Amino acid sequence: MNHDVLLDRIERLELRLRAVEDEQEISQLVAAYGPLVDAGEAEMVADLWTEDGIYDVDEISMAGRDQIRAMVRSKNHQGWIAGGCAHFLGPVRVQVTGDEAVAVCHSLMIVNQGGAFEEAPEFVVRRATAHHFEVVRTAEGWRVAKRTSRVLDGRDEAPALLVRGAKGEPA
Amino acid sequence: MNHDVLLDRIERLELRLRAVEDEQEISQLVAAYGPLVDAGEAEMVADLWTEDGIYDVDEISMAGRDQIRAMVRSKNHQGWIAGGCAHFLGPVRVQVTGDEAVAVCHSLMIVNQGGAFEEAPEFVVRRATAHHFEVVRTAEGWRVAKRTSRVLDGRDEAPALLVRGAKGEPA
Amino acid sequence: MNHDVLLDRIERLELRLRAVEDEQEISQLVAAYGPLVDAGEAEMVADLWTEDGIYDVDEISMAGRDQIRAMVRSKNHQGWIAGGCAHFLGPVRVQVTGDEAVAVCHSLMIVNQGGAFEEAPEFVVRRATAHHFEVVRTAEGWRVAKRTSRVLDGRDEAPALLVRGAKGEPA
């Protein structure tokens, strides 16, 4: 066995490891969203996106980190936190192609419509949502270039997002 | 340091990396189920299983991809999608032994019993379920050989599945 | 290309792979909790913690494996299992620093307040919770040194835990 054979094996390991790292980093990127948004950490939420990243939800479409920060700081969002709220995202299915990737998952938004837990809390599922992420490799790591989210209330757009996400296609 | 020492380190890296890849691939296999089934993608759902794979749920036991496809295309399942539905699976605990593995997780089936989100949606938890997966390595990658699912309504079978899954034992 | 160059690439692969393994192992540690606790497996639940590990929840703070086992075997917890229960934890965001790590996730505790699934089940969200994990590398693998959990009912402690978890800070 010579040098070139060893080098070849090392190179294949490097490629495989990078694929594993990419998927893990993208999963971690998405896993950070729920805790950060429910903590009201506007800066860190926005930093999950690229500078001009898009977050397109049913009621609102945000373009750029400023608009994402504004959503987190909005009276509306702060009201959810004050009452008790979980943006609970599931594990993502990820498909990476070079410096781009598509990820897909569900989320549940759980809100407390009642009082303190020891008294009369009332946790309800406000919405179940389909999420499609287009992520890109940047100098700072993977970031969300575009997130498209549609409520799973029977509208056709939501299952359509899921299938495009599962196939690794753009939204 | 000589050649053999380098080779030994490379071989150990290859084994460790394969273990990491296996677990990641199995996690991804399971993570694909929810988005695909809620999108009604019968072909892609069935392809998560081996050709003769089994999907054994409380109400119905399916054997082979044809029966799984038929479930996805059934009036019943299409009705869930039409009303709004999320088959929300949690992160799997995976244990790999060579070319076989066992994975376990919970799921929640969330259905919209009301109307459109902007009007009067009503998302409820229809069921919480224990899932036990027996997966196998095939030429096309990891596939589900047998998935056993029991509702967590107090029946003994459901916790029994969870513990066998967590121990890496067959269902 | 000489020996030292190959060795350097191997060493970098070893470091990167260890980082990937660490995060995967910690994710798996957390993913085991729900299935084990809903199966009532007191020994295996307690073994997710270090011998003197802490589990600090709103209603109860446990110190050491004996107290964690006692919680799983308590009449209270066994009652949840008997009625039907899912401790459904989401994917963790993990940050590793050497032999210590911080992980954060949400959970939903789903309980069946009705009867058997075929008759009149009634699955409700009893609580949504923020979880902060301090985990440590031990001779037996990663174990929970301290888990801090607060209900997301509007109390300030819960979002505060989420942000400390997301930043990789102690609870």
Coordinates of C-alpha atoms in Angstrom, one line a residue:
Chain A
M1 CA 0.0 0.0 0.0
N2 CA 1.4 3.4 -1.0
H3 CA 0.9 7.0 -0.2
D4 CA -1.6 7.7 -2.9
V5 CA -3.9 5.0 -1.7
L6 CA -3.8 6.5 1.8
L7 CA -4.4 9.9 0.4
D8 CA -7.4 8.7 -1.6
R9 CA -9.0 7.2 1.5
I10 CA -8.4 10.4 3.4
E11 CA -10.0 12.4 0.7
R12 CA -13.1 10.2 0.6
L13 CA -13.4 10.5 4.4
E14 CA -13.2 14.3 4.1
L15 CA -16.0 14.4 1.6
R16 CA -18.2 12.0 3.6
L17 CA -17.5 13.9 6.8
R18 CA -18.4 17.2 5.3
A19 CA -21.8 15.8 4.1
V20 CA -22.5 14.6 7.7
E21 CA -21.4 18.0 9.1
D22 CA -23.6 19.9 6.6
E23 CA -26.7 18.0 7.6
Q24 CA -26.0 18.3 11.3
E25 CA -25.3 22.0 11.0
I26 CA -28.6 22.6 9.1
S27 CA -30.5 20.5 11.6
Q28 CA -29.0 22.6 14.4
L29 CA -29.8 25.8 12.6
V30 CA -33.5 24.9 12.5
A31 CA -33.5 23.5 16.0
A32 CA -32.3 26.9 17.3
Y33 CA -35.4 28.7 15.9
G34 CA -38.0 27.6 18.4
P35 CA -36.1 28.3 21.6
L36 CA -34.9 31.6 20.3
V37 CA -38.2 32.9 19.1
D38 CA -40.0 31.8 22.3
A39 CA -37.3 33.6 24.3
G40 CA -37.9 36.8 22.2
E41 CA -34.2 36.9 21.2
A42 CA -34.8 39.1 18.1
E43 CA -31.1 39.5 17.2
M44 CA -30.3 35.8 17.3
V45 CA -33.5 34.8 15.5
A46 CA -32.7 37.1 12.7
D47 CA -29.1 35.9 12.5
L48 CA -30.4 32.4 11.5
W49 CA -31.2 34.0 8.2
T50 CA -28.9 35.6 5.6
E51 CA -28.8 39.4 5.7
D52 CA -31.6 39.6 3.0
G53 CA -33.2 36.3 3.9
I54 CA -37.0 35.8 3.5
Y55 CA -39.5 34.4 5.9
D56 CA -42.8 34.0 4.2
V57 CA -45.7 32.9 6.5
D58 CA -49.4 32.9 5.8
E59 CA -50.2 36.2 7.4
I60 CA -46.9 38.1 6.8
S61 CA -43.9 38.0 4.5
M62 CA -40.7 39.3 5.9
A63 CA -37.6 40.3 3.8
G64 CA -34.3 40.8 5.5
R65 CA -33.2 40.6 9.1
D66 CA -34.7 44.0 10.1
Q67 CA -38.2 42.7 9.3
I68 CA -37.6 39.5 11.1
R69 CA -36.3 41.3 14.2
A70 CA -39.4 43.5 14.1
M71 CA -41.7 40.5 14.0
V72 CA -40.0 39.1 17.2
R73 CA -40.3 42.5 18.9
S74 CA -43.9 43.1 17.8
K75 CA -46.7 43.5 20.3
N76 CA -48.3 40.4 18.8
H77 CA -45.3 38.1 19.3
Q78 CA -44.5 39.5 22.7
G79 CA -48.0 38.8 23.7
W80 CA -47.6 35.1 22.9
I81 CA -44.5 34.9 25.0
A82 CA -46.2 36.8 27.9
G83 CA -49.1 34.3 27.9
G84 CA -46.9 31.2 27.4
C85 CA -46.0 29.9 24.0
A86 CA -44.0 27.1 22.3
H87 CA -43.0 27.1 18.6
F88 CA -42.3 23.4 18.5
L89 CA -40.5 22.4 15.3
G90 CA -40.0 18.7 14.4
P91 CA -36.8 17.1 13.1
V92 CA -35.9 18.3 9.6
R93 CA -35.5 16.2 6.6
V94 CA -32.5 17.8 4.8
Q95 CA -31.1 17.5 1.3
V96 CA -27.8 19.2 0.5
T97 CA -26.5 20.0 -3.0
G98 CA -23.1 21.7 -2.8
D99 CA -23.6 25.0 -1.1
E100 CA -27.4 24.9 -1.0
A101 CA -29.9 22.7 0.8
V102 CA -33.6 22.2 1.2
A103 CA -35.0 21.2 4.6
V104 CA -38.6 20.4 5.5
C105 CA -40.5 19.9 8.8
H106 CA -43.7 20.4 10.7
S107 CA -44.3 22.7 13.6
L108 CA -46.9 23.1 16.2
M109 CA -47.6 26.4 17.8
I110 CA -48.8 25.8 21.3
V111 CA -50.3 28.6 23.3
N112 CA -51.5 28.9 26.9
Q113 CA -55.0 30.5 26.8
G114 CA -55.4 30.1 30.6
G115 CA -53.5 31.2 33.7
A116 CA -50.5 29.9 35.6
F117 CA -49.8 26.2 35.4
E118 CA -50.6 25.7 39.1
E119 CA -54.0 27.3 38.7
A120 CA -55.9 27.0 35.4
P121 CA -53.6 26.7 32.4
E122 CA -55.1 25.8 29.0
F123 CA -52.6 24.8 26.4
V124 CA -54.1 24.6 22.9
V125 CA -52.7 23.9 19.5
R126 CA -53.1 27.2 17.8
R127 CA -51.8 25.9 14.5
A128 CA -49.9 23.1 12.8
T129 CA -47.7 24.3 10.0
A130 CA -45.6 23.0 7.1
H131 CA -42.1 24.6 6.8
H132 CA -39.9 24.6 3.7
F133 CA -36.3 26.0 4.2
E134 CA -33.9 27.0 1.5
V135 CA -30.5 27.3 3.2
V136 CA -27.2 28.4 1.9
R137 CA -23.6 28.0 3.0
T138 CA -22.1 31.3 3.9
A139 CA -18.7 32.4 5.4
E140 CA -20.4 32.2 8.9
G141 CA -22.0 28.8 8.3
W142 CA -25.4 27.7 7.0
R143 CA -28.1 30.4 7.0
V144 CA -31.7 30.4 5.9
A145 CA -32.1 32.2 2.5
K146 CA -35.9 31.6 2.4
R147 CA -38.3 30.0 4.7
T148 CA -41.9 29.4 3.5
S149 CA -44.5 28.3 6.0
R150 CA -48.2 27.5 5.5
V151 CA -50.7 26.3 8.0
L152 CA -52.0 22.8 7.6
D153 CA -55.7 23.7 7.7
G154 CA -56.6 22.0 4.4
R155 CA -55.2 24.6 2.1
D156 CA -53.4 23.1 -0.9
E157 CA -50.3 25.2 -0.4
A158 CA -49.2 23.4 2.8
P159 CA -49.0 19.8 1.5
A160 CA -47.5 21.2 -1.7
L161 CA -44.7 22.7 0.4
L162 CA -44.1 19.4 2.2
V163 CA -43.6 17.5 -0.9
R164 CA -41.3 20.0 -2.5
G165 CA -39.3 20.0 0.7
A166 CA -39.2 16.2 0.8
K167 CA -38.0 16.1 -2.8
G168 CA -35.4 18.8 -2.2
E169 CA -37.0 21.2 -4.6
P170 CA -37.3 25.0 -4.1
A171 CA -40.5 26.3 -2.6
Chain B
M1 CA 5.4 6.9 12.5
N2 CA 5.0 4.5 9.7
H3 CA 2.5 3.6 7.0
D4 CA 0.7 1.0 9.1
V5 CA 0.0 3.4 11.9
L6 CA -1.6 5.8 9.5
L7 CA -3.6 3.1 7.9
D8 CA -4.9 1.9 11.2
R9 CA -6.0 5.4 12.1
I10 CA -7.8 5.8 8.7
E11 CA -9.5 2.5 9.2
R12 CA -10.8 3.5 12.6
L13 CA -12.1 6.8 11.2
E14 CA -13.9 4.9 8.5
L15 CA -15.7 2.7 11.0
R16 CA -16.6 5.6 13.3
L17 CA -17.8 7.7 10.3
R18 CA -20.0 4.9 9.1
A19 CA -21.6 4.6 12.5
V20 CA -22.4 8.3 12.4
E21 CA -23.7 8.1 8.8
D22 CA -25.9 5.1 9.6
E23 CA -27.6 6.9 12.5
Q24 CA -28.0 10.1 10.5
E25 CA -29.5 8.2 7.5
I26 CA -32.0 6.4 9.7
S27 CA -33.0 9.6 11.4
Q28 CA -33.5 11.1 8.0
L29 CA -35.6 8.1 6.8
V30 CA -38.0 8.6 9.7
A31 CA -38.0 12.4 9.4
A32 CA -39.3 12.0 5.8
Y33 CA -42.4 10.1 6.8
G34 CA -44.5 12.9 8.2
P35 CA -44.0 15.4 5.4
L36 CA -44.5 12.7 2.7
V37 CA -47.7 11.2 4.3
D38 CA -49.2 14.6 4.9
A39 CA -48.5 15.5 1.3
G40 CA -50.2 12.3 0.1
E41 CA -47.1 11.2 -1.7
A42 CA -48.0 7.5 -1.8
E43 CA -45.1 6.3 -3.9
M44 CA -42.4 8.1 -1.8
V45 CA -44.1 7.0 1.5
A46 CA -44.0 3.4 0.4
D47 CA -40.4 3.7 -0.8
L48 CA -39.4 4.3 2.8
W49 CA -40.1 0.6 3.4
T50 CA -38.5 -2.4 1.9
E51 CA -40.6 -4.0 -0.9
D52 CA -42.3 -6.4 1.5
G53 CA -42.0 -4.1 4.6
I54 CA -44.7 -4.1 7.3
Y55 CA -46.5 -1.3 8.8
D56 CA -48.6 -2.5 11.7
V57 CA -50.8 0.2 13.4
D58 CA -53.7 -0.4 15.8
E59 CA -56.5 -0.3 13.3
I60 CA -54.7 -1.7 10.3
S61 CA -51.7 -3.9 9.4
M62 CA -50.1 -3.3 6.0
A63 CA -47.7 -5.8 4.3
G64 CA -45.7 -4.6 1.3
R65 CA -45.5 -1.3 -0.5
D66 CA -48.8 -1.8 -2.4
Q67 CA -50.8 -1.8 0.8
I68 CA -48.9 1.2 2.2
R69 CA -49.6 3.1 -1.0
A70 CA -53.3 2.1 -0.8
M71 CA -53.5 3.5 2.7
V72 CA -52.1 6.8 1.6
R73 CA -54.5 6.9 -1.3
S74 CA -57.5 5.8 0.8
K75 CA -60.5 8.0 1.2
N76 CA -59.8 8.0 4.9
H77 CA -56.3 9.4 4.6
Q78 CA -57.1 11.8 1.8
G79 CA -59.9 13.1 4.1
W80 CA -57.4 14.0 6.8
I81 CA -55.2 15.9 4.3
A82 CA -58.2 17.8 2.9
G83 CA -59.2 18.9 6.4
G84 CA -55.7 19.7 7.5
C85 CA -53.4 17.2 9.2
A86 CA -49.9 16.8 10.7
H87 CA -48.3 13.5 11.4
F88 CA -45.7 15.0 13.7
L89 CA -42.9 12.5 14.6
G90 CA -40.3 13.2 17.2
P91 CA -36.6 12.7 17.0
V92 CA -35.7 9.0 16.9
R93 CA -33.5 7.1 19.3
V94 CA -31.5 4.7 17.1
Q95 CA -29.5 1.7 17.8
V96 CA -27.5 0.1 14.9
T97 CA -26.2 -3.5 14.9
G98 CA -24.4 -4.2 11.6
D99 CA -26.9 -4.0 8.8
E100 CA -29.9 -3.8 11.1
A101 CA -31.2 -1.2 13.5
V102 CA -34.0 -0.4 15.8
A103 CA -35.4 3.1 16.2
V104 CA -38.1 4.5 18.5
C105 CA -40.1 7.7 18.8
H106 CA -43.4 9.3 19.6
S107 CA -45.8 10.9 17.2
L108 CA -48.7 13.3 17.5
M109 CA -51.5 13.3 14.9
I110 CA -52.9 16.7 14.8
V111 CA -56.1 17.3 12.8
N112 CA -58.0 20.5 12.0
Q113 CA -61.6 19.8 13.0
G114 CA -62.7 23.4 12.1
G115 CA -62.4 25.7 9.1
A116 CA -59.7 27.8 7.5
F117 CA -57.1 29.3 9.8
E118 CA -58.3 32.8 9.3
E119 CA -61.8 31.8 10.3
A120 CA -62.5 29.1 12.9
P121 CA -59.8 26.4 12.8
E122 CA -59.8 23.9 15.6
F123 CA -56.6 21.9 15.9
V124 CA -56.8 18.9 18.2
V125 CA -54.5 16.0 19.1
R126 CA -56.3 13.0 17.6
R127 CA -53.8 10.6 19.0
A128 CA -50.3 10.2 20.6
T129 CA -48.5 7.2 19.4
A130 CA -45.5 5.0 20.2
H131 CA -43.5 3.9 17.1
H132 CA -41.0 1.1 16.9
F133 CA -39.0 0.8 13.7
E134 CA -36.9 -2.2 12.5
V135 CA -34.8 -0.9 9.7
V136 CA -32.4 -2.7 7.4
R137 CA -29.5 -1.7 5.2
T138 CA -30.3 -2.3 1.5
A139 CA -28.5 -1.6 -1.7
E140 CA -30.6 1.6 -1.9
G141 CA -29.9 2.6 1.7
W142 CA -31.7 2.1 5.0
R143 CA -35.3 1.0 4.7
V144 CA -38.1 0.2 7.1
A145 CA -38.6 -3.6 7.4
K146 CA -41.2 -3.3 10.1
R147 CA -42.9 -0.4 11.8
T148 CA -45.1 -1.1 14.7
S149 CA -47.3 1.7 16.1
R150 CA -49.6 1.7 19.1
V151 CA -51.7 4.5 20.5
L152 CA -50.7 5.8 23.9
D153 CA -54.2 5.6 25.4
G154 CA -53.2 3.5 28.3
R155 CA -53.0 0.1 26.5
D156 CA -50.0 -1.9 27.7
E157 CA -48.7 -2.5 24.2
A158 CA -47.6 1.1 23.7
P159 CA -45.2 1.5 26.6
A160 CA -44.0 -2.1 25.9
L161 CA -43.1 -0.9 22.3
L162 CA -41.3 2.1 23.7
V163 CA -39.1 0.1 26.0
R164 CA -38.2 -2.5 23.4
G165 CA -37.4 0.3 21.0
A166 CA -35.2 2.1 23.6
K167 CA -33.4 -1.2 24.3
G168 CA -32.8 -1.9 20.6
E169 CA -34.9 -5.1 20.8
P170 CA -37.3 -6.3 18.1
A171 CA -41.0 -5.4 18.4
Chain C
M1 CA 3.3 14.9 -0.3
N2 CA 4.8 13.4 2.8
H3 CA 3.9 11.5 5.9
D4 CA 3.4 14.6 8.1
V5 CA 0.9 16.1 5.7
L6 CA -1.2 12.9 5.7
L7 CA -0.9 12.8 9.5
D8 CA -2.1 16.3 9.8
R9 CA -5.2 15.6 7.7
I10 CA -6.0 12.5 9.7
E11 CA -5.7 14.5 12.9
R12 CA -8.1 17.2 11.7
L13 CA -10.5 14.5 10.6
E14 CA -10.4 12.9 14.0
L15 CA -11.2 16.2 15.7
R16 CA -14.0 17.0 13.3
L17 CA -15.5 13.5 13.6
R18 CA -15.4 13.7 17.4
A19 CA -17.4 17.0 17.3
V20 CA -20.0 15.3 15.1
E21 CA -20.1 12.2 17.4
D22 CA -20.5 14.3 20.5
E23 CA -23.4 16.2 19.2
Q24 CA -25.1 13.0 17.9
E25 CA -24.6 11.2 21.2
I26 CA -26.1 14.1 23.2
S27 CA -29.0 14.3 20.8
Q28 CA -29.5 10.5 21.3
L29 CA -29.3 10.9 25.1
V30 CA -32.1 13.4 25.1
A31 CA -34.1 11.4 22.5
A32 CA -34.1 8.4 24.9
Y33 CA -35.8 10.2 27.7
G34 CA -39.4 10.4 26.4
P35 CA -39.7 6.7 25.3
L36 CA -38.1 5.5 28.6
V37 CA -40.1 7.7 30.9
D38 CA -43.4 6.8 29.1
A39 CA -42.5 3.2 29.4
G40 CA -41.8 3.6 33.2
E41 CA -38.3 2.3 32.8
A42 CA -37.0 3.8 36.1
E43 CA -33.5 2.4 35.9
M44 CA -32.8 3.4 32.4
V45 CA -34.3 6.9 32.9
A46 CA -32.0 7.5 35.9
D47 CA -29.0 6.2 34.0
L48 CA -29.3 9.1 31.5
W49 CA -28.1 11.3 34.4
T50 CA -24.8 11.2 36.2
E51 CA -24.9 9.4 39.6
D52 CA -25.6 12.7 41.4
G53 CA -27.3 14.4 38.5
I54 CA -30.0 17.0 39.1
Y55 CA -33.5 17.2 37.5
D56 CA -35.1 20.4 38.5
V57 CA -38.7 20.8 37.3
D58 CA -41.3 23.4 38.5
E59 CA -43.0 21.1 41.0
I60 CA -40.1 19.0 42.1
S61 CA -36.3 19.0 42.2
M62 CA -34.6 15.7 42.2
A63 CA -30.9 15.2 43.1
G64 CA -29.3 11.9 42.2
R65 CA -30.5 8.8 40.4
D66 CA -32.4 7.4 43.4
Q67 CA -34.7 10.4 43.4
I68 CA -35.2 10.2 39.6
R69 CA -36.1 6.5 39.8
A70 CA -38.5 7.3 42.6
M71 CA -40.2 9.9 40.4
V72 CA -40.7 7.4 37.6
R73 CA -42.0 4.8 40.1
S74 CA -44.3 7.3 41.9
K75 CA -48.0 6.8 41.9
N76 CA -48.4 10.1 40.1
H77 CA -46.2 9.2 37.2
Q78 CA -47.5 5.6 36.9
G79 CA -51.0 7.1 36.8
W80 CA -50.0 9.1 33.7
I81 CA -48.8 6.0 32.0
A82 CA -51.9 4.0 32.9
G83 CA -54.1 6.7 31.4
G84 CA -52.0 7.2 28.3
C85 CA -49.2 9.7 28.1
A86 CA -46.5 11.1 25.8
H87 CA -43.5 13.1 27.0
F88 CA -42.7 14.4 23.5
L89 CA -39.4 16.2 23.4
G90 CA -38.3 18.1 20.3
P91 CA -34.9 18.1 18.6
V92 CA -32.2 19.6 20.8
R93 CA -29.9 22.5 19.9
V94 CA -26.5 21.4 21.3
Q95 CA -23.3 23.3 22.0
V96 CA -20.3 21.4 23.1
T97 CA -17.2 22.8 24.8
G98 CA -14.6 20.1 25.5
D99 CA -16.1 17.6 27.9
E100 CA -19.2 19.7 28.7
A101 CA -22.2 20.7 26.7
V102 CA -25.4 22.6 26.9
A103 CA -28.6 21.5 25.1
V104 CA -32.0 23.1 24.8
C105 CA -35.4 21.9 23.5
H106 CA -39.1 22.1 24.1
S107 CA -41.4 19.3 25.2
L108 CA -45.1 18.7 25.1
M109 CA -46.7 16.5 27.7
I110 CA -49.8 14.9 26.1
V111 CA -52.2 13.0 28.3
N112 CA -55.3 11.0 27.5
Q113 CA -58.1 12.3 29.7
G114 CA -60.6 10.0 28.1
G115 CA -61.0 6.3 27.4
A116 CA -59.6 3.8 24.9
F117 CA -58.8 5.2 21.4
E118 CA -61.6 3.2 19.8
E119 CA -64.2 4.6 22.2
A120 CA -63.8 8.1 23.6
P121 CA -60.2 9.2 23.9
E122 CA -59.4 12.8 24.7
F123 CA -55.8 13.8 24.2
V124 CA -54.9 17.2 25.6
V125 CA -51.7 19.2 26.0
R126 CA -51.2 19.2 29.7
R127 CA -48.1 21.4 29.5
A128 CA -45.5 22.8 27.1
T129 CA -42.1 23.1 28.7
A130 CA -38.6 24.6 28.2
H131 CA -35.7 22.3 28.9
H132 CA -32.1 23.2 29.5
F133 CA -29.6 20.4 29.8
E134 CA -26.0 20.6 31.2
V135 CA -24.3 17.4 30.0
V136 CA -20.9 16.0 30.7
R137 CA -18.6 13.5 29.1
T138 CA -18.1 10.5 31.4
A139 CA -16.3 7.2 31.0
E140 CA -19.7 5.7 30.1
G141 CA -20.5 8.4 27.5
W142 CA -22.4 11.7 27.8
R143 CA -24.7 12.0 30.8
V144 CA -27.0 14.7 32.1
A145 CA -25.4 16.6 35.0
K146 CA -28.3 19.0 35.4
R147 CA -31.6 19.3 33.6
T148 CA -33.7 22.4 34.4
S149 CA -37.3 22.5 33.1
R150 CA -39.9 25.3 33.4
V151 CA -43.4 25.3 32.0
L152 CA -44.1 27.8 29.2
D153 CA -47.2 29.4 30.9
G154 CA -45.9 32.9 30.8
R155 CA -43.5 32.7 33.7
D156 CA -40.2 34.6 33.0
E157 CA -38.0 31.6 34.0
A158 CA -39.0 29.5 30.9
P159 CA -38.0 31.9 28.1
A160 CA -34.9 32.7 30.2
L161 CA -33.9 29.0 30.2
L162 CA -34.4 28.9 26.4
V163 CA -32.1 31.7 25.7
R164 CA -29.4 30.5 28.1
G165 CA -29.7 27.1 26.4
A166 CA -29.5 28.6 22.9
K167 CA -26.5 30.6 23.9
G168 CA -24.8 27.5 25.5
E169 CA -24.8 29.2 28.9
P170 CA -25.4 27.3 32.2
A171 CA -29.0 27.4 33.6

